[in-house]
Coordinates of C-alpha atoms and ligand atoms in Angstrom, one line a residue:
Chain H
M5 CA 0.0 0.2 0.1
Q6 CA 2.7 2.6 1.1
N7 CA 4.3 1.7 -2.3
D8 CA 1.8 3.3 -4.4
M9 CA 1.6 6.4 -2.1
K10 CA 3.7 9.5 -2.4
Y11 CA 4.8 11.7 0.5
E12 CA 2.9 14.7 -0.6
W13 CA 3.0 17.0 2.6
N14 CA 5.2 16.8 5.4
L15 CA 3.7 17.6 9.1
A16 CA 5.2 21.5 8.7
F17 CA 3.0 22.2 5.7
R18 CA -0.1 20.2 7.1
I19 CA 0.3 22.1 10.5
D20 CA 0.7 25.4 8.7
H21 CA -2.1 24.9 6.6
W22 CA -4.7 23.9 9.4
V23 CA -3.4 26.6 11.8
R24 CA -4.1 29.3 9.0
F25 CA -7.5 27.6 8.1
L26 CA -8.6 27.8 12.2
S27 CA -7.1 31.3 12.6
I28 CA -9.4 32.2 9.4
V29 CA -12.4 31.0 10.3
M30 CA -12.1 32.6 13.8
L31 CA -11.2 35.7 12.0
V32 CA -14.5 35.5 9.9
F33 CA -16.4 34.9 12.8
T34 CA -15.2 37.3 15.3
G35 CA -14.8 39.8 12.3
F36 CA -18.6 39.3 11.4
Y37 CA -19.6 40.0 15.5
I38 CA -17.3 43.2 15.7
H39 CA -18.9 44.6 12.4
W40 CA -22.2 43.8 13.8
P41 CA -22.7 42.9 17.2
F42 CA -25.3 39.7 16.7
M43 CA -25.5 38.4 20.4
S44 CA -25.6 40.9 23.4
G45 CA -23.9 40.3 26.4
G46 CA -25.6 40.7 29.9
P47 CA -24.1 42.1 33.3
G48 CA -20.8 41.6 33.8
S49 CA -19.9 40.3 30.4
F50 CA -16.7 41.2 28.3
L51 CA -18.2 39.9 24.8
M52 CA -17.3 42.5 22.4
A53 CA -14.0 42.7 24.6
W54 CA -13.3 39.0 24.0
M55 CA -14.3 39.2 20.5
R56 CA -11.8 41.9 19.6
F57 CA -9.2 40.1 21.5
F58 CA -9.8 36.7 19.8
H59 CA -9.8 38.7 16.6
F60 CA -6.5 40.3 17.3
V61 CA -4.9 36.8 18.6
C62 CA -5.7 35.1 15.3
A63 CA -4.6 37.9 13.2
Y64 CA -1.0 37.8 14.4
T65 CA -1.5 33.9 14.2
L66 CA -2.8 34.2 10.4
I67 CA 0.4 36.7 9.9
L68 CA 2.6 34.4 11.3
G69 CA 1.3 31.7 9.3
L70 CA 2.4 33.4 6.3
V71 CA 5.9 34.0 7.7
V72 CA 6.0 30.1 8.3
R73 CA 4.9 29.2 5.0
I74 CA 7.2 31.9 3.3
Y75 CA 9.8 30.3 5.4
L76 CA 9.2 26.7 4.2
A77 CA 9.0 28.1 0.6
F78 CA 12.4 28.8 0.6
N79 CA 13.9 26.8 3.7
S80 CA 11.8 23.5 3.8
R81 CA 14.4 20.8 3.4
F82 CA 11.3 18.5 2.5
S83 CA 10.2 20.8 -0.2
S84 CA 11.3 24.2 -0.6
D85 CA 8.4 25.2 -3.4
W86 CA 9.2 28.7 -4.2
K87 CA 9.7 28.2 -7.9
D88 CA 6.7 26.6 -8.4
F89 CA 4.8 30.0 -7.8
S90 CA 6.7 32.1 -10.8
I91 CA 4.2 34.2 -12.1
T92 CA 5.2 34.4 -15.8
K93 CA 5.8 30.6 -15.8
N94 CA 2.0 30.0 -14.4
L95 CA 0.5 32.6 -16.6
A96 CA 1.2 30.6 -19.6
G97 CA 0.0 27.7 -18.1
V98 CA -3.5 29.2 -17.8
P99 CA -5.2 28.9 -21.0
D100 CA -4.4 24.8 -20.8
I101 CA -5.8 24.2 -17.6
L102 CA -8.8 26.9 -17.7
G103 CA -9.6 25.2 -20.7
Y104 CA -10.2 21.8 -18.9
Y105 CA -12.1 23.4 -16.2
I106 CA -14.5 25.2 -18.3
F107 CA -15.1 21.7 -20.3
V108 CA -13.3 23.3 -23.7
K109 CA -10.6 20.6 -23.5
G110 CA -11.0 16.7 -22.0
S111 CA -7.7 16.8 -20.3
H112 CA -4.9 18.8 -19.3
K113 CA -1.0 18.7 -18.9
D114 CA 0.5 17.4 -15.5
Y115 CA 1.8 20.2 -14.0
G116 CA 3.1 18.4 -10.3
R117 CA 2.1 19.6 -7.2
Y118 CA 0.3 23.0 -8.2
N119 CA -1.5 23.6 -11.3
P120 CA -1.1 27.0 -12.7
L121 CA -4.6 28.5 -11.6
Q122 CA -4.3 27.0 -8.1
A123 CA -0.4 28.4 -8.0
L124 CA -1.6 31.8 -9.0
A125 CA -4.7 31.6 -6.5
Y126 CA -2.4 31.0 -3.6
L127 CA 0.1 33.6 -4.4
A128 CA -3.0 36.1 -4.8
M129 CA -4.1 34.9 -1.3
A130 CA -0.8 35.5 0.4
F131 CA -0.9 39.1 -0.8
M132 CA -4.4 39.0 0.4
V133 CA -3.2 38.3 3.8
I134 CA -0.8 41.2 3.4
F135 CA -3.8 43.5 2.5
V136 CA -6.0 42.4 5.3
S137 CA -3.5 42.9 7.9
L138 CA -2.3 46.2 6.4
T139 CA -6.1 47.5 6.7
G140 CA -6.4 45.5 9.9
A141 CA -3.3 47.3 11.2
A142 CA -4.6 50.8 10.2
L143 CA -7.8 50.2 12.3
Y144 CA -5.9 48.9 15.2
K145 CA -5.7 51.4 18.2
G146 CA -2.5 50.7 20.1
S147 CA 0.9 49.1 19.7
L148 CA 1.3 46.0 17.4
F149 CA 3.1 43.1 18.4
G150 CA 3.8 45.1 21.7
F151 CA 6.2 47.6 20.3
I152 CA 4.7 49.0 17.0
N153 CA 2.7 51.8 17.2
A154 CA -0.4 51.1 14.7
A155 CA -1.8 54.8 14.3
G156 CA 1.7 56.3 13.3
S157 CA 3.0 53.2 11.2
F158 CA 0.0 52.5 9.3
G159 CA -1.7 55.9 9.2
W160 CA -0.6 55.9 5.1
V161 CA -3.1 52.9 4.8
S162 CA -5.9 55.0 6.1
R163 CA -5.1 57.9 4.0
M164 CA -4.0 56.1 0.7
L165 CA -7.9 54.2 0.9
G166 CA -9.5 57.3 1.5
G167 CA -10.0 57.3 5.7
E168 CA -11.0 55.1 8.4
S169 CA -14.7 54.1 7.2
Y170 CA -13.2 52.9 3.6
V171 CA -10.4 51.0 5.2
R172 CA -13.4 49.1 7.1
I173 CA -14.9 48.8 3.8
W174 CA -11.8 47.0 2.0
H175 CA -11.3 45.0 5.3
I176 CA -14.8 43.6 4.7
F177 CA -14.4 43.0 1.2
S178 CA -11.1 41.2 1.7
M179 CA -12.9 39.0 4.5
W180 CA -15.3 38.1 1.8
I181 CA -12.3 37.0 -0.7
F182 CA -11.2 34.7 2.0
I183 CA -14.4 33.3 2.4
I184 CA -15.1 32.6 -1.3
F185 CA -11.6 31.4 -1.6
I186 CA -12.4 28.7 1.1
I187 CA -15.5 27.5 -0.8
V188 CA -13.7 27.3 -4.1
H189 CA -10.7 25.8 -2.5
A190 CA -13.0 22.8 -0.8
Y191 CA -14.7 22.4 -4.0
M192 CA -11.6 22.1 -6.1
S193 CA -10.2 19.5 -3.4
V194 CA -13.3 17.3 -3.6
L195 CA -13.6 17.8 -7.2
I196 CA -10.1 16.7 -8.3
S197 CA -10.0 14.1 -5.8
A198 CA -12.9 12.4 -7.3
S199 CA -11.7 13.0 -10.8
N200 CA -8.2 11.9 -10.5
K201 CA -8.6 9.5 -7.8
D202 CA -5.2 10.3 -6.0
K203 CA -6.6 11.2 -2.5
T204 CA -5.6 15.0 -2.4
L205 CA -8.5 15.7 -0.2
T206 CA -7.3 13.6 2.6
S207 CA -3.6 14.0 1.9
I208 CA -3.8 17.2 3.8
F209 CA -4.8 15.3 6.7
T210 CA -2.1 12.4 6.1
G211 CA 0.4 13.9 3.9
Y212 CA 0.0 11.1 1.4
K213 CA -1.3 11.3 -2.0
L214 CA -1.5 8.1 -4.3
K215 CA 1.0 7.7 -7.0
K216 CA -0.5 7.9 -10.9
S217 CA -0.6 4.3 -11.9
A218 CA 0.1 5.1 -15.6
Chain F
M30 CA -1.2 84.3 43.6
E31 CA -3.7 87.2 44.0
E32 CA -1.0 89.6 43.7
N33 CA 1.5 88.3 41.1
D34 CA -1.3 86.6 38.8
G35 CA 0.2 89.0 35.7
I36 CA -3.2 90.4 35.3
T37 CA -3.9 94.1 35.8
G38 CA -6.8 95.5 37.7
Q39 CA -8.0 97.3 34.7
F40 CA -8.4 94.4 32.6
L41 CA -10.0 92.5 35.5
D42 CA -12.6 95.4 35.8
A43 CA -13.2 95.0 31.9
V44 CA -13.8 91.3 32.3
E45 CA -16.2 91.6 35.2
F46 CA -17.7 94.4 33.1
R47 CA -18.7 91.6 30.6
G48 CA -19.8 89.4 33.3
V49 CA -17.2 87.3 33.4
S50 CA -15.8 86.9 37.1
R51 CA -12.1 86.9 38.1
R52 CA -12.8 83.5 39.2
D53 CA -14.3 82.3 36.1
F54 CA -11.6 83.9 34.0
L55 CA -8.8 82.0 35.7
K56 CA -10.6 79.0 35.6
Y57 CA -10.8 79.5 32.0
C58 CA -7.2 79.7 31.9
G59 CA -6.7 77.2 33.8
A60 CA -8.5 75.1 31.6
T61 CA -6.9 76.4 28.6
A62 CA -3.4 75.3 30.0
A63 CA -5.1 71.9 30.4
L64 CA -5.7 71.8 26.9
L65 CA -2.2 72.5 25.6
G66 CA -0.6 70.3 28.3
L67 CA 0.8 72.9 30.0
S68 CA 1.3 72.9 33.8
E69 CA -0.6 75.5 36.2
L70 CA 2.3 77.7 36.2
Y71 CA 1.4 78.9 32.8
V72 CA -2.0 80.4 34.3
P73 CA -0.6 83.7 34.9
K74 CA 1.2 83.8 31.5
I75 CA -1.9 82.7 29.6
A76 CA -3.9 85.4 31.4
A77 CA -1.3 87.7 30.5
A78 CA -0.9 87.0 27.0
I79 CA -4.7 87.5 26.6
E80 CA -4.8 90.6 28.1
K81 CA -1.7 91.7 25.8
A82 CA -3.9 90.6 23.0
S83 CA -6.4 92.9 23.8
K84 CA -4.4 95.1 21.8
R85 CA -3.3 93.3 18.9
P86 CA -3.6 90.9 16.8
P87 CA -6.4 91.4 15.2
V88 CA -8.9 88.4 14.1
V89 CA -10.2 88.4 10.6
W90 CA -13.0 86.1 9.8
L91 CA -14.4 85.3 6.6
N92 CA -17.7 83.4 5.8
F93 CA -17.9 81.6 2.8
A94 CA -20.3 78.6 2.0
S95 CA -21.7 77.4 5.5
D96 CA -24.9 77.8 7.4
S97 CA -22.6 80.3 10.1
G98 CA -22.9 77.3 12.3
C99 CA -19.4 78.0 13.6
T100 CA -20.3 81.7 14.2
E101 CA -23.3 80.5 16.1
A102 CA -21.0 78.6 18.4
L103 CA -18.9 81.3 18.9
I104 CA -21.4 83.6 19.9
K105 CA -23.3 80.8 21.8
A106 CA -26.3 82.3 23.2
T107 CA -26.4 81.1 27.2
Y108 CA -24.2 83.3 28.8
P109 CA -21.1 85.0 28.1
G110 CA -18.2 82.7 29.0
P111 CA -14.4 83.2 29.5
A112 CA -14.1 81.8 26.1
D113 CA -16.0 84.3 24.1
L114 CA -14.4 86.7 26.3
V115 CA -11.2 85.8 24.7
L116 CA -12.4 86.2 20.9
D117 CA -14.3 89.5 22.4
V118 CA -10.7 91.0 23.6
L119 CA -8.7 89.9 20.3
S120 CA -11.1 92.3 18.7
I121 CA -12.6 90.5 15.8
D122 CA -12.1 93.4 13.2
Y123 CA -14.2 91.8 10.8
N124 CA -17.1 89.1 10.9
E125 CA -19.7 89.6 8.4
T126 CA -22.3 88.1 10.3
I127 CA -21.9 89.6 13.6
M128 CA -20.6 93.1 12.8
A129 CA -22.6 96.2 12.9
A130 CA -20.8 98.0 10.0
A131 CA -22.3 97.4 6.7
G132 CA -21.9 98.0 2.6
K133 CA -19.0 100.3 2.1
Q134 CA -17.5 100.6 5.7
V135 CA -17.1 96.7 6.1
D136 CA -15.1 97.0 2.9
E137 CA -12.9 100.0 4.3
I138 CA -12.5 97.7 7.6
L139 CA -11.5 94.9 5.9
A140 CA -9.0 96.9 3.5
N141 CA -7.4 98.6 6.6
S142 CA -6.8 95.2 8.5
R143 CA -5.1 93.6 5.3
K144 CA -3.0 97.0 5.1
E145 CA -1.7 96.6 8.5
G146 CA -1.2 92.8 8.1
G147 CA -0.3 90.4 11.2
Y148 CA -3.6 89.4 11.5
I149 CA -4.9 85.5 12.4
L150 CA -7.3 84.9 9.6
V151 CA -10.3 82.6 10.6
V152 CA -12.2 81.0 7.7
E153 CA -15.5 79.5 8.1
G154 CA -17.3 77.8 5.3
G155 CA -16.0 76.0 1.9
I156 CA -15.0 77.8 -1.2
P157 CA -16.8 77.6 -4.2
T158 CA -14.7 76.7 -7.1
K159 CA -17.6 77.1 -10.0
K160 CA -17.8 80.4 -11.0
G161 CA -20.8 82.4 -9.7
H162 CA -21.7 79.8 -7.2
G163 CA -20.4 81.8 -4.2
M164 CA -20.1 85.6 -4.3
I165 CA -19.6 88.4 -2.0
G166 CA -19.9 92.0 -2.9
G167 CA -19.6 90.9 -6.5
K168 CA -16.2 89.0 -5.9
E169 CA -15.9 85.7 -6.2
M170 CA -15.2 83.7 -2.4
L171 CA -12.1 82.1 -4.3
D172 CA -10.8 85.6 -4.8
V173 CA -12.0 87.2 -1.8
L174 CA -9.7 84.1 0.0
K175 CA -6.8 84.9 -2.2
E176 CA -7.0 88.6 -1.2
N177 CA -6.9 88.1 2.9
A178 CA -4.9 84.9 2.8
G179 CA -1.4 87.0 1.8
P180 CA -1.3 89.1 4.7
A181 CA -2.4 86.9 7.4
V182 CA 0.2 85.7 10.1
A183 CA -1.9 82.4 10.6
I184 CA -4.9 80.9 9.2
L185 CA -7.3 78.8 10.6
A186 CA -10.0 77.0 8.9
V187 CA -13.0 76.3 11.4
G188 CA -15.4 73.7 11.0
S189 CA -16.0 71.1 8.1
C190 CA -16.9 73.3 5.6
A191 CA -14.0 75.0 5.7
T192 CA -11.6 72.2 6.2
S193 CA -12.7 70.2 3.6
G194 CA -16.1 71.2 2.3
G195 CA -18.4 69.7 4.7
V196 CA -21.9 69.4 4.1
P197 CA -22.0 72.3 1.3
A198 CA -19.5 69.9 -0.7
A199 CA -21.8 66.6 -0.1
S200 CA -22.1 64.7 -3.1
P201 CA -23.0 65.9 -6.0
N202 CA -21.4 68.7 -4.7
P203 CA -22.8 71.0 -7.8
S204 CA -20.8 74.5 -6.7
Q205 CA -17.4 72.1 -6.6
I206 CA -16.8 73.3 -2.8
I207 CA -13.4 72.7 -1.5
G208 CA -11.7 73.3 1.9
V209 CA -9.3 76.3 2.5
N210 CA -6.2 74.1 2.2
E211 CA -7.0 72.8 -1.1
A212 CA -7.7 75.9 -2.5
L213 CA -4.6 77.8 -1.2
K214 CA -3.0 75.2 -3.4
K215 CA -5.3 75.7 -6.1
L216 CA -4.4 79.6 -5.9
G217 CA -0.6 78.7 -5.7
I218 CA -0.3 80.3 -2.0
S219 CA 1.9 77.7 0.0
K220 CA 0.9 79.0 3.7
S221 CA 0.1 76.1 6.2
V222 CA -3.3 76.2 7.9
V223 CA -4.6 74.8 11.1
N224 CA -7.5 72.4 10.2
L225 CA -10.2 72.5 13.0
D226 CA -12.2 69.6 11.8
L227 CA -15.7 69.6 13.5
C228 CA -19.4 70.6 12.8
P229 CA -19.8 73.2 14.1
V230 CA -16.5 74.0 15.3
N231 CA -15.6 73.5 19.1
V232 CA -15.1 77.0 20.4
E233 CA -12.7 75.7 23.1
Y234 CA -10.8 74.4 20.5
L235 CA -10.4 77.8 18.4
T236 CA -9.5 80.0 21.7
A237 CA -7.2 77.3 22.8
V238 CA -5.1 77.5 19.6
I239 CA -5.0 81.2 19.6
V240 CA -4.2 81.3 22.9
N241 CA -1.6 78.8 22.1
Y242 CA -0.2 81.2 19.2
L243 CA -0.3 84.1 21.7
L244 CA 1.7 82.5 24.3
L245 CA 4.2 80.8 22.4
G246 CA 4.1 82.6 19.1
K247 CA 3.5 79.6 17.1
L248 CA 0.9 77.6 15.9
P249 CA 0.6 73.5 17.7
E250 CA 1.8 70.4 16.3
L251 CA -0.8 69.0 13.6
D252 CA -1.3 65.8 12.4
S253 CA -1.1 64.5 8.5
Y254 CA -4.8 66.3 8.1
G255 CA -3.4 69.6 9.5
R256 CA -5.3 69.3 12.6
P257 CA -3.8 70.0 16.0
L258 CA -2.7 66.7 17.7
M259 CA -3.7 67.8 20.9
F260 CA -7.2 67.7 20.1
Y261 CA -7.3 65.1 17.3
S262 CA -4.8 62.1 18.6
Q263 CA -7.4 60.0 20.3
T264 CA -11.0 58.5 19.1
I265 CA -14.3 59.6 20.5
H266 CA -14.6 55.7 21.4
D267 CA -11.3 55.7 23.3
N268 CA -12.6 58.2 25.8
C269 CA -16.4 57.4 25.4
E270 CA -18.6 57.1 28.5
R271 CA -20.2 54.4 27.3
R272 CA -17.3 52.6 26.1
A273 CA -18.0 49.6 29.1
H274 CA -21.3 48.8 27.3
F275 CA -19.5 48.6 24.0
D276 CA -17.0 45.9 25.6
A277 CA -19.4 44.1 27.3
G278 CA -21.5 43.6 23.9
R279 CA -24.6 45.8 25.3
F280 CA -26.2 48.1 22.5
V281 CA -29.0 50.3 21.6
E282 CA -30.9 48.3 18.8
T283 CA -33.7 51.0 18.2
F284 CA -34.3 54.2 19.7
G285 CA -37.0 54.6 22.4
S286 CA -35.9 51.2 23.7
K287 CA -35.3 50.0 27.1
E288 CA -31.6 49.7 26.2
E289 CA -31.7 53.4 25.2
S290 CA -33.0 54.4 28.3
L291 CA -30.3 52.4 29.7
G292 CA -27.5 54.5 28.1
Y293 CA -26.1 51.5 26.2
C294 CA -23.7 51.6 23.5
L295 CA -24.8 53.4 20.2
Y296 CA -22.6 51.3 17.5
K297 CA -25.2 49.9 16.4
M298 CA -27.1 53.0 16.0
G299 CA -24.4 53.8 13.4
C300 CA -21.8 55.7 15.7
K301 CA -19.1 56.6 13.9
G302 CA -17.2 57.4 17.4
P303 CA -14.4 54.2 16.6
M304 CA -13.3 55.8 13.1
T305 CA -13.1 59.7 14.3
Y306 CA -10.5 61.4 15.9
S307 CA -11.5 64.1 18.3
A308 CA -11.5 65.2 22.1
C309 CA -15.4 65.6 22.2
P310 CA -16.1 63.4 25.2
K311 CA -13.4 65.5 27.3
V312 CA -14.2 69.0 26.1
K313 CA -17.6 68.5 25.4
Y314 CA -19.9 71.5 24.1
N315 CA -21.5 74.5 25.6
S316 CA -19.7 75.4 28.1
R317 CA -18.7 71.6 28.6
I318 CA -22.2 71.3 29.3
S319 CA -22.8 68.0 26.9
W320 CA -21.8 66.5 23.6
C321 CA -23.4 64.3 21.1
I322 CA -23.4 61.1 22.7
G323 CA -24.1 62.4 26.3
A324 CA -27.0 63.7 24.8
G325 CA -28.0 60.3 23.2
G326 CA -27.3 60.7 19.8
P327 CA -24.3 58.6 17.9
C328 CA -20.9 60.6 16.8
I329 CA -21.5 61.2 12.9
G330 CA -17.7 61.5 12.5
C331 CA -18.2 65.5 12.0
A332 CA -14.2 65.4 13.1
E333 CA -12.9 63.7 10.3
P334 CA -12.1 65.1 7.0
G335 CA -14.2 64.1 3.9
W336 CA -17.5 64.1 6.6
T337 CA -20.4 64.4 5.4
D338 CA -19.6 61.8 2.5
K339 CA -17.3 59.4 4.1
F340 CA -19.6 59.0 6.7
A341 CA -23.0 59.1 5.0
G342 CA -25.9 57.5 6.5
F343 CA -25.7 58.7 10.1
Y344 CA -27.4 55.9 11.6
N345 CA -25.6 53.2 9.2
R346 CA -22.4 51.5 10.3
L347 CA -20.7 52.3 7.0
P348 CA -21.2 54.5 3.9
G349 CA -22.6 52.5 1.1
V350 CA -20.3 51.7 -2.0
K351 CA -21.3 52.4 -5.5
I352 CA -21.0 49.4 -7.9
P353 CA -19.5 50.2 -10.6
G354 CA -21.2 49.9 -14.2
L355 CA -24.4 50.3 -12.5
G356 CA -24.8 54.2 -12.7
G357 CA -24.9 55.1 -9.3
V358 CA -26.2 52.5 -7.5
E359 CA -25.4 51.9 -4.1
A360 CA -25.0 48.8 -1.7
T361 CA -23.2 47.9 1.7
A362 CA -20.3 46.0 1.5
D363 CA -21.9 43.2 3.4
K364 CA -24.6 43.0 0.6
I365 CA -21.7 42.9 -2.2
G366 CA -19.7 40.3 -0.2
A367 CA -22.7 37.8 0.1
A368 CA -23.7 38.5 -3.4
A369 CA -20.5 37.5 -4.8
A370 CA -20.2 34.4 -2.3
V371 CA -24.1 33.3 -3.4
V372 CA -22.7 33.7 -7.2
T373 CA -19.5 31.8 -6.5
A374 CA -21.6 28.8 -4.8
A375 CA -24.0 28.7 -7.8
G376 CA -21.1 28.6 -9.9
I377 CA -19.7 25.4 -8.2
A378 CA -23.1 23.9 -8.4
V379 CA -23.2 24.3 -12.1
H380 CA -20.0 23.4 -12.5
A381 CA -20.3 20.1 -10.2
I382 CA -23.1 19.0 -12.4
G383 CA -20.8 19.7 -15.5
S384 CA -18.5 17.3 -14.2
A385 CA -20.7 14.7 -13.2
A386 CA -22.3 14.8 -16.5
S387 CA -19.4 14.8 -18.4
G388 CA -18.1 12.2 -16.6
R389 CA -14.8 13.3 -14.8
I390 CA -16.4 12.5 -11.2
G391 CA -16.9 8.8 -11.0
G392 CA -15.3 8.0 -15.0
K393 CA -12.2 6.1 -15.2
D394 CA -9.8 8.5 -16.0
G395 CA -8.2 11.6 -14.5
G396 CA -8.0 15.0 -16.0
E397 CA -4.2 15.0 -16.1
K398 CA -2.7 13.6 -19.2
Ligands
SF4_429 S1 -21.4 55.0 21.8 FE1 -19.9 55.1 19.9 S2 -18.2 56.0 20.9 FE2 -19.4 55.4 22.5 S3 -18.5 53.6 23.0 FE3 -20.4 52.9 21.8 S4 -19.4 53.0 19.5 FE4 -18.0 53.9 21.3
SF4_430 S1 -19.0 63.5 19.2 FE1 -18.7 63.0 16.6 S2 -20.6 64.1 15.4 FE2 -20.3 64.8 17.7 S3 -19.2 66.5 17.6 FE3 -17.7 65.1 18.0 S4 -16.9 64.2 15.9 FE4 -18.8 65.5 15.7

């Protein structure tokens, strides 16, 4: 059995993936609450204060998760995969893979770990993490990581986007992009597992994917 | 202290004549010292500076596109307090709204001030840039500003209209009204402007900036929007008396409710306190009697540049977003995001059906060649 399996993700990649997933889910939930408090607290409660606290904790986690992922991309002994994210190389492959996904073509090339659309989407999400963190930092009133004065260091974000109400709107739009990404990402994992029959879906839990039997 | 507080008997007589007791006056000087971040030791100096200023420099107050609400705030009718007094003794040479003179006389006074120069120019109101949309005595407001900005030693834009257009500049802004800073830039005049965003201006901010100038001979430190840091460095929300309710998650859901009578947080009633920088909770209005949230209304964000448009929907959490390509149709960020997610889900459903129909799911071959 083990023979037809390929070790696709080592523990570091898997943990980083799930830590980021959990932090995004928490960020979305607490973010919805902070934007529009849908429960009210009774006497002695600190509901909003806790929501904000967890929002900030998860925000730090998401940022650190990206830092770890970037570190792995360059320094992982298992698989430093930064070359897979070349924009030009991936853009060249888009017509092939897109043609397959919109049923114009019956098959596509074998791209290894990430197909071009996938690589570009992941790269875009890395930039989204940066963008959402910048807008978040611009809204934060206090010192980030305990020593960076948020108002002084990220006021430029607010000025660039036209004031704090617009920073909030961009922050909310970014959240929706994360939600949409997660929906599409989950669907694609299921779809590809079903069509390639290579256990793509479970590989993010177990680390192992089925080898091509061709 | 009584002896050496630096104020002459003559000045105090004049003060008392205006219905302000010596005690009140000193109290005002003390409050101003606190606002300026100076120690108690400065109180006599402030009093002396104000007294000295009763001769010079004069203030010229120009009115442009506004509802004169700031003038109204200045002459607020409750009782003549020390803050009014300061503006009184400053000899406002020219203020169209409250001066007794009219017609030719007025022009002469203003021309005279210009000749002497060295005045503090206070501007109230936005500046229309569309020809014929705002004129005083046959002159474009833009030209009036140009004429009078030159000889001024300091320019203070008071109220949201003067800082960034305010209410009269609200979309679609038919008169193309802009704030003083932008207007000066347009005119090629490079002079720094102190922006006192608020609608109407808080008279205590105004007098504190003037006293600061009289005392130290310079304008206060400004933030990137030209607002004095001493008043605009903290949010309303950070000093709000209802903040404990916010942290606890206790919110007013509708006006006239039990929650409202309990003084819960006004966040869900559209309070812009978390994104508005001003010392309103501390300085308050009308001789520190009350202020917006103290009086039960949400903060509408009037201390921020770009108000009203950027905070439109006073009772909404956030302004609407114009959807590109739909000619002015607006929606909230929440609705746009949710719609995009629904469209995505629908797309996925269609794609899943397609994949099943084409035999990709459950078929023998994978997609890879
Ligand atoms: S009323 Fe407004 S400023 Fe006060 S705590 Fe609530 S949201 Fe903040
Ligand atoms: S509390 Fe808000 S709305 Fe009221 S004066 Fe201050 S900034 Fe303006």
